PDB file of C-alpha atoms and ligand atoms in Angstrom:
ATOM      1  CA  MET A 133     -55.685-113.101-104.868  1.00 42.00           C
ATOM      2  CA  GLN A 134     -57.160-111.094-107.761  1.00 57.00           C
ATOM      3  CA  GLN A 135     -55.738-107.716-108.615  1.00 73.00           C
ATOM      4  CA  GLN A 136     -57.889-104.669-109.108  1.00 92.00           C
ATOM      5  CA  ASP A 137     -58.186-103.645-112.769  1.00 98.00           C
ATOM      6  CA  GLU A 138     -56.221-100.548-113.752  1.00 98.00           C
ATOM      7  CA  LEU A 139     -55.758 -98.077-116.568  1.00 98.00           C
ATOM      8  CA  TRP A 140     -52.436 -96.312-117.068  1.00 98.00           C
ATOM      9  CA  ILE A 141     -51.677 -93.391-119.364  1.00 98.00           C
ATOM     10  CA  GLY A 142     -48.272 -92.153-120.491  1.00 98.00           C
ATOM     11  CA  THR A 143     -45.900 -90.966-123.166  1.00 98.00           C
ATOM     12  CA  MET A 144     -43.110 -92.789-124.962  1.00 97.00           C
ATOM     13  CA  LEU A 145     -40.092 -92.230-127.201  1.00 96.00           C
ATOM     14  CA  GLU A 146     -39.260 -88.767-125.822  1.00 94.00           C
ATOM     15  CA  GLY A 147     -42.844 -87.551-126.020  1.00 95.00           C
ATOM     16  CA  ASN A 148     -43.330 -88.538-129.665  1.00 96.00           C
ATOM     17  CA  ALA A 149     -46.296 -90.791-128.870  1.00 97.00           C
ATOM     18  CA  ARG A 150     -48.932 -91.305-126.174  1.00 97.00           C
ATOM     19  CA  TRP A 151     -50.195 -94.630-124.903  1.00 98.00           C
ATOM     20  CA  VAL A 152     -53.021 -96.070-122.775  1.00 98.00           C
ATOM     21  CA  LEU A 153     -52.785 -99.502-121.161  1.00 98.00           C
ATOM     22  CA  VAL A 154     -55.677-101.224-119.407  1.00 98.00           C
ATOM     23  CA  LYS A 155     -55.968-104.502-117.545  1.00 98.00           C
ATOM     24  CA  SER A 156     -59.644-105.502-117.602  1.00 98.00           C
ATOM     25  CA  THR A 157     -59.577-109.136-116.463  1.00 98.00           C
ATOM     26  CA  GLU A 158     -61.935-108.672-113.479  1.00 98.00           C
ATOM     27  CA  ILE A 159     -64.309-106.460-115.492  1.00 98.00           C
ATOM     28  CA  VAL A 160     -64.660-108.994-118.300  1.00 98.00           C
ATOM     29  CA  GLU A 161     -65.073-111.862-115.831  1.00 98.00           C
ATOM     30  CA  GLU A 162     -67.860-109.935-114.086  1.00 97.00           C
ATOM     31  CA  ALA A 163     -69.588-109.279-117.428  1.00 98.00           C
ATOM     32  CA  ARG A 164     -69.259-112.967-118.323  1.00 98.00           C
ATOM     33  CA  SER A 165     -70.793-114.180-115.078  1.00 97.00           C
ATOM     34  CA  ARG A 166     -73.577-111.551-115.043  1.00 97.00           C
ATOM     35  CA  HIS A 167     -74.650-112.333-118.623  1.00 97.00           C
ATOM     36  CA  GLY A 168     -73.836-116.063-118.639  1.00 97.00           C
ATOM     37  CA  MET A 169     -71.872-115.606-121.873  1.00 97.00           C
ATOM     38  CA  SER A 170     -70.229-118.208-124.120  1.00 97.00           C
ATOM     39  CA  PRO A 171     -66.459-117.840-124.744  1.00 97.00           C
ATOM     40  CA  VAL A 172     -66.832-116.079-128.109  1.00 98.00           C
ATOM     41  CA  ALA A 173     -69.468-113.678-126.704  1.00 98.00           C
ATOM     42  CA  THR A 174     -67.173-113.008-123.718  1.00 98.00           C
ATOM     43  CA  ALA A 175     -64.273-112.243-126.068  1.00 98.00           C
ATOM     44  CA  ALA A 176     -66.364-109.895-128.252  1.00 98.00           C
ATOM     45  CA  LEU A 177     -67.920-107.969-125.358  1.00 98.00           C
ATOM     46  CA  GLY A 178     -64.669-108.015-123.366  1.00 98.00           C
ATOM     47  CA  ARG A 179     -62.725-106.489-126.260  1.00 98.00           C
ATOM     48  CA  LEU A 180     -65.389-103.835-126.879  1.00 98.00           C
ATOM     49  CA  MET A 181     -65.655-102.921-123.160  1.00 98.00           C
ATOM     50  CA  THR A 182     -61.863-102.669-122.944  1.00 98.00           C
ATOM     51  CA  GLY A 183     -61.828-100.443-126.035  1.00 98.00           C
ATOM     52  CA  ALA A 184     -64.567 -98.283-124.478  1.00 98.00           C
ATOM     53  CA  LEU A 185     -62.430 -97.794-121.350  1.00 98.00           C
ATOM     54  CA  ILE A 186     -59.455 -96.747-123.485  1.00 98.00           C
ATOM     55  CA  LEU A 187     -61.465 -94.247-125.543  1.00 97.00           C
ATOM     56  CA  ALA A 188     -63.253 -92.953-122.410  1.00 98.00           C
ATOM     57  CA  SER A 189     -59.922 -92.255-120.691  1.00 97.00           C
ATOM     58  CA  SER A 190     -59.630 -88.874-122.462  1.00 95.00           C
ATOM     59  CA  LEU A 191     -63.140 -87.742-121.375  1.00 96.00           C
ATOM     60  CA  LYS A 192     -63.895 -85.400-118.458  1.00 94.00           C
ATOM     61  CA  GLY A 193     -66.530 -84.990-115.720  1.00 94.00           C
ATOM     62  CA  ASP A 194     -69.728 -86.886-116.505  1.00 93.00           C
ATOM     63  CA  GLU A 195     -68.896 -87.499-120.172  1.00 97.00           C
ATOM     64  CA  SER A 196     -69.342 -90.991-121.589  1.00 97.00           C
ATOM     65  CA  ILE A 197     -68.756 -92.939-124.784  1.00 98.00           C
ATOM     66  CA  THR A 198     -70.975 -95.631-126.309  1.00 98.00           C
ATOM     67  CA  LEU A 199     -69.596 -98.159-128.800  1.00 98.00           C
ATOM     68  CA  ARG A 200     -72.108-100.156-130.835  1.00 98.00           C
ATOM     69  CA  LEU A 201     -71.148-103.020-133.130  1.00 97.00           C
ATOM     70  CA  LEU A 202     -74.082-103.784-135.373  1.00 97.00           C
ATOM     71  CA  GLY A 203     -73.091-106.774-137.493  1.00 97.00           C
ATOM     72  CA  ASP A 204     -74.974-109.517-139.328  1.00 97.00           C
ATOM     73  CA  GLY A 205     -73.200-112.259-137.309  1.00 97.00           C
ATOM     74  CA  PRO A 206     -74.930-114.437-134.699  1.00 98.00           C
ATOM     75  CA  LEU A 207     -74.138-112.119-131.732  1.00 97.00           C
ATOM     76  CA  ASP A 208     -76.704-109.726-133.263  1.00 96.00           C
ATOM     77  CA  GLY A 209     -75.059-106.627-131.803  1.00 96.00           C
ATOM     78  CA  VAL A 210     -72.555-105.757-129.067  1.00 98.00           C
ATOM     79  CA  VAL A 211     -72.777-102.571-126.969  1.00 98.00           C
ATOM     80  CA  ALA A 212     -70.353-101.081-124.435  1.00 98.00           C
ATOM     81  CA  VAL A 213     -70.485 -97.785-122.541  1.00 98.00           C
ATOM     82  CA  GLY A 214     -67.478 -96.287-120.761  1.00 98.00           C
ATOM     83  CA  ASN A 215     -67.215 -93.041-118.802  1.00 97.00           C
ATOM     84  CA  ALA A 216     -64.615 -90.597-117.532  1.00 96.00           C
ATOM     85  CA  GLN A 217     -64.694 -92.246-114.079  1.00 96.00           C
ATOM     86  CA  GLY A 218     -63.290 -95.475-115.495  1.00 97.00           C
ATOM     87  CA  GLU A 219     -66.615 -97.305-115.240  1.00 98.00           C
ATOM     88  CA  VAL A 220     -67.818 -99.569-118.030  1.00 98.00           C
ATOM     89  CA  ARG A 221     -70.873-101.708-118.773  1.00 98.00           C
ATOM     90  CA  GLY A 222     -72.136-103.622-121.785  1.00 98.00           C
ATOM     91  CA  TYR A 223     -74.011-106.532-123.329  1.00 98.00           C
ATOM     92  CA  VAL A 224     -74.342-108.727-126.392  1.00 97.00           C
ATOM     93  CA  ARG A 225     -77.793-109.462-127.797  1.00 97.00           C
ATOM     94  CA  GLU A 226     -77.177-113.229-128.063  1.00 97.00           C
ATOM     95  CA  PRO A 227     -74.891-114.261-125.168  1.00 97.00           C
ATOM     96  CA  LEU A 228     -74.963-118.032-125.856  1.00 97.00           C
ATOM     97  CA  VAL A 229     -73.521-117.999-129.401  1.00 97.00           C
ATOM     98  CA  ASP A 230     -70.970-120.768-129.874  1.00 95.00           C
ATOM     99  CA  LEU A 231     -68.705-121.047-132.927  1.00 96.00           C
ATOM    100  CA  PRO A 232     -65.798-123.319-133.897  1.00 96.00           C
ATOM    101  CA  LEU A 233     -62.339-121.898-133.133  1.00 95.00           C
ATOM    102  CA  LYS A 234     -60.336-120.353-135.961  1.00 94.00           C
ATOM    103  CA  ALA A 235     -57.486-122.367-137.521  1.00 93.00           C
ATOM    104  CA  SER A 236     -55.115-120.367-135.276  1.00 90.00           C
ATOM    105  CA  GLY A 237     -56.924-121.770-132.199  1.00 90.00           C
ATOM    106  CA  LYS A 238     -58.382-118.334-131.363  1.00 92.00           C
ATOM    107  CA  LEU A 239     -62.021-117.499-130.692  1.00 95.00           C
ATOM    108  CA  ASP A 240     -63.712-116.404-133.923  1.00 97.00           C
ATOM    109  CA  VAL A 241     -64.915-112.945-132.869  1.00 97.00           C
ATOM    110  CA  GLY A 242     -64.935-111.629-136.470  1.00 97.00           C
ATOM    111  CA  THR A 243     -67.470-114.247-137.613  1.00 97.00           C
ATOM    112  CA  ALA A 244     -69.549-113.858-134.432  1.00 98.00           C
ATOM    113  CA  VAL A 245     -69.816-110.086-135.052  1.00 98.00           C
ATOM    114  CA  GLY A 246     -70.204-110.364-138.844  1.00 97.00           C
ATOM    115  CA  ARG A 247     -70.290-107.560-141.394  1.00 97.00           C
ATOM    116  CA  GLY A 248     -71.913-104.269-140.535  1.00 98.00           C
ATOM    117  CA  GLU A 249     -70.986-101.041-138.829  1.00 98.00           C
ATOM    118  CA  LEU A 250     -69.429 -99.517-135.742  1.00 98.00           C
ATOM    119  CA  THR A 251     -71.090 -96.474-134.196  1.00 98.00           C
ATOM    120  CA  VAL A 252     -69.259 -94.336-131.658  1.00 97.00           C
ATOM    121  CA  SER A 253     -71.283 -91.770-129.665  1.00 97.00           C
ATOM    122  CA  ARG A 254     -69.742 -89.335-127.218  1.00 96.00           C
ATOM    123  CA  SER A 255     -72.028 -87.645-124.643  1.00 96.00           C
ATOM    124  CA  LEU A 256     -70.357 -84.407-123.616  1.00 93.00           C
ATOM    125  CA  GLN A 257     -70.717 -82.273-120.470  1.00 89.00           C
ATOM    126  CA  ASN A 258     -73.030 -79.781-122.199  1.00 88.00           C
ATOM    127  CA  GLY A 259     -75.470 -82.596-122.996  1.00 88.00           C
ATOM    128  CA  GLU A 260     -74.551 -82.744-126.675  1.00 94.00           C
ATOM    129  CA  VAL A 261     -73.984 -86.121-128.316  1.00 95.00           C
ATOM    130  CA  TYR A 262     -71.540 -86.547-131.192  1.00 94.00           C
ATOM    131  CA  SER A 263     -71.812 -89.732-133.238  1.00 95.00           C
ATOM    132  CA  GLY A 264     -69.664 -91.206-135.963  1.00 95.00           C
ATOM    133  CA  MET A 265     -70.120 -94.395-137.938  1.00 96.00           C
ATOM    134  CA  VAL A 266     -67.755 -96.535-139.995  1.00 97.00           C
ATOM    135  CA  PRO A 267     -68.193 -99.886-141.755  1.00 97.00           C
ATOM    136  CA  LEU A 268     -66.580-102.787-139.873  1.00 97.00           C
ATOM    137  CA  VAL A 269     -63.182-103.820-141.239  1.00 96.00           C
ATOM    138  CA  SER A 270     -63.024-107.329-139.769  1.00 95.00           C
ATOM    139  CA  GLY A 271     -65.326-107.449-136.715  1.00 95.00           C
ATOM    140  CA  GLU A 272     -62.238-108.307-134.643  1.00 96.00           C
ATOM    141  CA  ILE A 273     -62.819-104.973-132.845  1.00 97.00           C
ATOM    142  CA  ALA A 274     -59.283-103.554-132.341  1.00 97.00           C
ATOM    143  CA  GLU A 275     -58.907-103.121-136.121  1.00 96.00           C
ATOM    144  CA  ASP A 276     -62.384-101.635-136.318  1.00 97.00           C
ATOM    145  CA  LEU A 277     -61.651 -99.064-133.592  1.00 98.00           C
ATOM    146  CA  VAL A 278     -58.328 -98.129-135.247  1.00 97.00           C
ATOM    147  CA  HIS A 279     -60.166 -97.648-138.544  1.00 97.00           C
ATOM    148  CA  TYR A 280     -62.740 -95.453-136.788  1.00 97.00           C
ATOM    149  CA  LEU A 281     -60.070 -93.299-135.107  1.00 96.00           C
ATOM    150  CA  LEU A 282     -58.270 -92.762-138.416  1.00 95.00           C
ATOM    151  CA  SER A 283     -61.242 -92.162-140.699  1.00 94.00           C
ATOM    152  CA  SER A 284     -63.515 -90.214-138.325  1.00 91.00           C
ATOM    153  CA  GLU A 285     -61.014 -88.432-136.096  1.00 90.00           C
ATOM    154  CA  GLN A 286     -57.871 -88.426-138.305  1.00 92.00           C
ATOM    155  CA  ILE A 287     -55.819 -89.949-135.451  1.00 93.00           C
ATOM    156  CA  PRO A 288     -53.426 -92.739-136.536  1.00 94.00           C
ATOM    157  CA  SER A 289     -53.293 -95.424-133.829  1.00 96.00           C
ATOM    158  CA  ALA A 290     -52.163 -98.935-133.075  1.00 96.00           C
ATOM    159  CA  MET A 291     -54.396-100.949-130.750  1.00 97.00           C
ATOM    160  CA  LEU A 292     -54.282-104.372-129.143  1.00 97.00           C
ATOM    161  CA  LEU A 293     -57.395-105.808-127.457  1.00 98.00           C
ATOM    162  CA  GLY A 294     -57.608-109.332-126.109  1.00 97.00           C
ATOM    163  CA  VAL A 295     -59.568-111.693-123.865  1.00 98.00           C
ATOM    164  CA  LEU A 296     -58.276-115.119-122.838  1.00 97.00           C
ATOM    165  CA  VAL A 297     -61.077-117.515-121.872  1.00 96.00           C
ATOM    166  CA  GLU A 298     -60.218-120.755-120.031  1.00 95.00           C
ATOM    167  CA  LYS A 299     -61.756-124.158-120.773  1.00 92.00           C
ATOM    168  CA  ASP A 300     -64.042-123.711-117.739  1.00 94.00           C
ATOM    169  CA  TYR A 301     -65.221-120.404-119.366  1.00 94.00           C
ATOM    170  CA  HIS A 302     -63.709-118.089-116.772  1.00 95.00           C
ATOM    171  CA  VAL A 303     -61.594-115.156-117.922  1.00 98.00           C
ATOM    172  CA  ALA A 304     -57.865-115.683-117.306  1.00 97.00           C
ATOM    173  CA  GLY A 305     -56.687-112.387-118.779  1.00 97.00           C
ATOM    174  CA  ALA A 306     -58.098-109.357-120.590  1.00 98.00           C
ATOM    175  CA  GLY A 307     -56.475-106.120-121.600  1.00 98.00           C
ATOM    176  CA  GLY A 308     -55.966-103.387-124.132  1.00 98.00           C
ATOM    177  CA  PHE A 309     -53.123-101.197-125.338  1.00 98.00           C
ATOM    178  CA  LEU A 310     -53.364 -98.085-127.503  1.00 98.00           C
ATOM    179  CA  ILE A 311     -50.435 -96.162-128.998  1.00 97.00           C
ATOM    180  CA  GLN A 312     -50.871 -92.878-130.874  1.00 97.00           C
ATOM    181  CA  PRO A 313     -47.866 -91.128-132.445  1.00 96.00           C
ATOM    182  CA  LEU A 314     -48.244 -87.385-131.958  1.00 94.00           C
ATOM    183  CA  PRO A 315     -48.549 -85.118-135.022  1.00 91.00           C
ATOM    184  CA  GLY A 316     -45.134 -84.599-136.577  1.00 90.00           C
ATOM    185  CA  ALA A 317     -43.600 -87.749-135.071  1.00 92.00           C
ATOM    186  CA  PRO A 318     -40.689 -88.824-137.323  1.00 93.00           C
ATOM    187  CA  GLU A 319     -41.075 -91.910-139.514  1.00 93.00           C
ATOM    188  CA  GLU A 320     -38.470 -93.876-137.521  1.00 94.00           C
ATOM    189  CA  ILE A 321     -40.601 -93.472-134.368  1.00 94.00           C
ATOM    190  CA  ILE A 322     -43.597 -95.062-136.113  1.00 92.00           C
ATOM    191  CA  GLN A 323     -41.350 -97.801-137.466  1.00 94.00           C
ATOM    192  CA  ALA A 324     -39.948 -98.513-133.985  1.00 95.00           C
ATOM    193  CA  ILE A 325     -43.483 -98.846-132.568  1.00 95.00           C
ATOM    194  CA  GLU A 326     -44.548-101.150-135.416  1.00 94.00           C
ATOM    195  CA  ASP A 327     -41.418-103.294-134.974  1.00 95.00           C
ATOM    196  CA  GLN A 328     -41.982-103.643-131.222  1.00 96.00           C
ATOM    197  CA  LEU A 329     -45.682-104.570-131.532  1.00 95.00           C
ATOM    198  CA  GLY A 330     -44.876-106.910-134.429  1.00 94.00           C
ATOM    199  CA  GLN A 331     -42.379-108.947-132.439  1.00 94.00           C
ATOM    200  CA  LEU A 332     -44.532-109.559-129.321  1.00 94.00           C
ATOM    201  CA  GLY A 333     -44.573-113.325-129.029  1.00 84.00           C
ATOM    202  CA  ALA A 334     -47.992-113.542-127.355  1.00 87.00           C
ATOM    203  CA  GLY A 335     -51.284-111.673-127.511  1.00 93.00           C
ATOM    204  CA  ILE A 336     -52.128-109.023-124.916  1.00 97.00           C
ATOM    205  CA  SER A 337     -54.599-111.358-123.172  1.00 97.00           C
ATOM    206  CA  GLU A 338     -51.858-113.980-122.584  1.00 96.00           C
ATOM    207  CA  LEU A 339     -49.389-111.294-121.486  1.00 97.00           C
ATOM    208  CA  THR A 340     -51.963-109.894-119.041  1.00 97.00           C
ATOM    209  CA  ALA A 341     -52.653-113.370-117.642  1.00 96.00           C
ATOM    210  CA  GLN A 342     -48.911-113.990-117.197  1.00 96.00           C
ATOM    211  CA  SER A 343     -48.040-110.620-115.630  1.00 95.00           C
ATOM    212  CA  ALA A 344     -48.211-110.248-111.862  1.00 91.00           C
ATOM    213  CA  ALA A 345     -48.516-106.453-112.053  1.00 94.00           C
ATOM    214  CA  MET A 346     -49.134-103.578-114.479  1.00 97.00           C
ATOM    215  CA  GLU A 347     -45.429-102.601-114.461  1.00 97.00           C
ATOM    216  CA  GLU A 348     -44.493-106.044-115.692  1.00 97.00           C
ATOM    217  CA  LEU A 349     -47.148-106.023-118.428  1.00 97.00           C
ATOM    218  CA  LEU A 350     -46.140-102.515-119.539  1.00 98.00           C
ATOM    219  CA  SER A 351     -42.436-103.261-119.658  1.00 97.00           C
ATOM    220  CA  HIS A 352     -43.081-106.422-121.674  1.00 96.00           C
ATOM    221  CA  LEU A 353     -45.201-104.496-124.204  1.00 97.00           C
ATOM    222  CA  MET A 354     -42.675-101.655-124.512  1.00 97.00           C
ATOM    223  CA  GLY A 355     -39.582-103.854-124.826  1.00 96.00           C
ATOM    224  CA  PRO A 356     -36.603-101.584-125.599  1.00 96.00           C
ATOM    225  CA  LEU A 357     -38.744 -98.456-126.220  1.00 97.00           C
ATOM    226  CA  SER A 358     -38.404 -95.653-123.651  1.00 97.00           C
ATOM    227  CA  TYR A 359     -41.607 -94.621-121.834  1.00 98.00           C
ATOM    228  CA  HIS A 360     -42.966 -92.522-119.022  1.00 98.00           C
ATOM    229  CA  VAL A 361     -46.074 -93.164-116.858  1.00 98.00           C
ATOM    230  CA  LEU A 362     -48.235 -90.051-116.331  1.00 98.00           C
ATOM    231  CA  GLU A 363     -51.381 -91.413-114.643  1.00 98.00           C
ATOM    232  CA  GLN A 364     -52.638 -94.562-112.934  1.00 98.00           C
ATOM    233  CA  ARG A 365     -56.373 -95.030-112.426  1.00 97.00           C
ATOM    234  CA  SER A 366     -58.585 -97.847-111.210  1.00 97.00           C
ATOM    235  CA  VAL A 367     -61.342 -99.083-113.519  1.00 98.00           C
ATOM    236  CA  GLY A 368     -64.336-101.361-112.940  1.00 98.00           C
ATOM    237  CA  PHE A 369     -67.622-102.815-114.184  1.00 97.00           C
ATOM    238  CA  LYS A 370     -70.436-100.544-113.061  1.00 97.00           C
ATOM    239  CA  CYS A 371     -73.979-100.129-114.304  1.00 96.00           C
ATOM    240  CA  THR A 372     -76.026 -96.944-113.962  1.00 92.00           C
ATOM    241  CA  CYS A 373     -79.406 -98.674-113.646  1.00 93.00           C
ATOM    242  CA  SER A 374     -81.720 -98.311-110.643  1.00 93.00           C
ATOM    243  CA  LYS A 375     -85.380 -99.029-109.918  1.00 92.00           C
ATOM    244  CA  GLU A 376     -86.062 -95.296-110.223  1.00 91.00           C
ATOM    245  CA  ARG A 377     -84.550 -95.143-113.733  1.00 89.00           C
ATOM    246  CA  LEU A 378     -86.420 -98.228-114.893  1.00 90.00           C
ATOM    247  CA  LYS A 379     -89.665 -96.660-113.656  1.00 90.00           C
ATOM    248  CA  GLY A 380     -89.015 -94.053-116.337  1.00 89.00           C
ATOM    249  CA  THR A 381     -88.797 -96.834-118.929  1.00 88.00           C
ATOM    250  CA  LEU A 382     -92.160 -98.203-117.764  1.00 90.00           C
ATOM    251  CA  VAL A 383     -93.768 -94.729-117.840  1.00 92.00           C
ATOM    252  CA  SER A 384     -92.668 -94.383-121.468  1.00 91.00           C
ATOM    253  CA  LEU A 385     -94.551 -97.586-122.414  1.00 90.00           C
ATOM    254  CA  GLY A 386     -97.830 -95.642-122.202  1.00 92.00           C
ATOM    255  CA  LYS A 387    -101.048 -96.142-120.252  1.00 93.00           C
ATOM    256  CA  LYS A 388    -102.379 -99.096-122.242  1.00 93.00           C
ATOM    257  CA  GLU A 389     -99.274-101.269-121.818  1.00 92.00           C
ATOM    258  CA  ILE A 390     -99.058-100.368-118.134  1.00 94.00           C
ATOM    259  CA  ALA A 391    -102.738-101.306-117.646  1.00 94.00           C
ATOM    260  CA  ASP A 392    -101.909-104.741-119.107  1.00 93.00           C
ATOM    261  CA  LEU A 393     -99.079-105.116-116.590  1.00 93.00           C
ATOM    262  CA  ILE A 394    -101.413-104.130-113.741  1.00 94.00           C
ATOM    263  CA  SER A 395    -103.855-106.852-114.805  1.00 94.00           C
ATOM    264  CA  ASP A 396    -100.929-109.332-114.773  1.00 92.00           C
ATOM    265  CA  GLY A 397    -100.460-108.370-111.108  1.00 91.00           C
ATOM    266  CA  LYS A 398     -96.746-107.553-111.389  1.00 90.00           C
ATOM    267  CA  ALA A 399     -93.928-106.673-113.751  1.00 91.00           C
ATOM    268  CA  GLU A 400     -90.257-107.507-113.915  1.00 92.00           C
ATOM    269  CA  ILE A 401     -87.682-105.517-115.846  1.00 91.00           C
ATOM    270  CA  VAL A 402     -84.215-106.855-116.573  1.00 92.00           C
ATOM    271  CA  CYS A 403     -81.429-104.347-117.198  1.00 93.00           C
ATOM    272  CA  HIS A 404     -79.725-105.173-120.539  1.00 92.00           C
ATOM    273  CA  PHE A 405     -76.380-103.873-119.335  1.00 95.00           C
ATOM    274  CA  CYS A 406     -75.944-105.810-116.080  1.00 95.00           C
ATOM    275  CA  ASN A 407     -78.756-108.403-116.064  1.00 94.00           C
ATOM    276  CA  GLU A 408     -80.061-107.095-112.721  1.00 94.00           C
ATOM    277  CA  ARG A 409     -83.792-107.820-112.180  1.00 94.00           C
ATOM    278  CA  PHE A 410     -86.243-105.245-110.808  1.00 94.00           C
ATOM    279  CA  GLN A 411     -89.748-106.193-109.616  1.00 94.00           C
ATOM    280  CA  PHE A 412     -92.741-103.859-109.604  1.00 94.00           C
ATOM    281  CA  ASN A 413     -95.922-104.705-107.649  1.00 94.00           C
ATOM    282  CA  VAL A 414     -99.483-103.553-108.439  1.00 94.00           C
ATOM    283  CA  GLU A 415     -99.293-100.445-106.211  1.00 94.00           C
ATOM    284  CA  GLU A 416     -96.071 -99.327-107.887  1.00 94.00           C
ATOM    285  CA  LEU A 417     -97.528-100.026-111.340  1.00 94.00           C
ATOM    286  CA  GLN A 418    -100.618 -97.978-110.478  1.00 94.00           C
ATOM    287  CA  GLU A 419     -98.396 -95.056-109.532  1.00 93.00           C
ATOM    288  CA  ILE A 420     -96.515 -95.456-112.841  1.00 93.00           C
ATOM    289  CA  TRP A 421     -99.855 -95.587-114.728  1.00 93.00           C
ATOM    290  CA  GLU A 422    -100.797 -92.210-113.199  1.00 93.00           C
ATOM    291  CA  GLN A 423     -97.485 -90.693-114.315  1.00 91.00           C
ATOM    292  CA  ALA A 424     -97.832 -91.975-117.874  1.00 88.00           C
TER     293      ALA A 424
HETATM  294 ZN1   ZN B 756     -77.932-102.357-115.029  1.00 76.99          ZN
END
């Protein structure tokens, strides 16, 4: 039986650092099956969606965060959107990209993403959008998000993101872990965190696949470090699309384009984020033409 995905938030080392842990196995598997993705595309999107959930966990109300990886690699762009409710969605432009494994036996996400930039946009409650952009460090995503947090928000962080894809392409484990020492944390605290993360024998995706519950995963990641759990939330794949919203997209095409669709007799729109298909018949298109 599959376990619901969860996101936990807490403190560690007597309040000298905060952490966020997420298990996203079901979310990444749903994204894989909706988009029909190859293993390397699944790993890239899965890591970015997991990172979006972590960064969205400090948002409130109807706020959301959009992460865009625009690299020159064959994936041709990866996008993930997370919100304060713990919902996430996303897509890669080229879901079928296949690349040889790295010498380490891992999926080559860095090459699939390529060189380029990471854009982070936060939509706040008042409707304002704040965006920041940094060049990609490696395209491996966790490193790129850490670089963004440090250079754009001056927050030093350590982050693990991982997706384990089985030979039959299904997702066996996916998760993410963020640690941020609080301002003024003594040097030995930072050293203790680095030592603990450095000695983990397996990646977070393997640890997630092996752990029966969040407690087990968390205690494995923390090792001897003291910690405290403050919040436990459920998280899931959820798209915000609807036929009504996509009507708006059609209206924005303009009268001429819509007239062409009417002469075709029907139109179909596919949502990028979830691959859901929406059909529009002639009567509906005529109504849209009048609104345009
Ligand atoms: Zn959708």
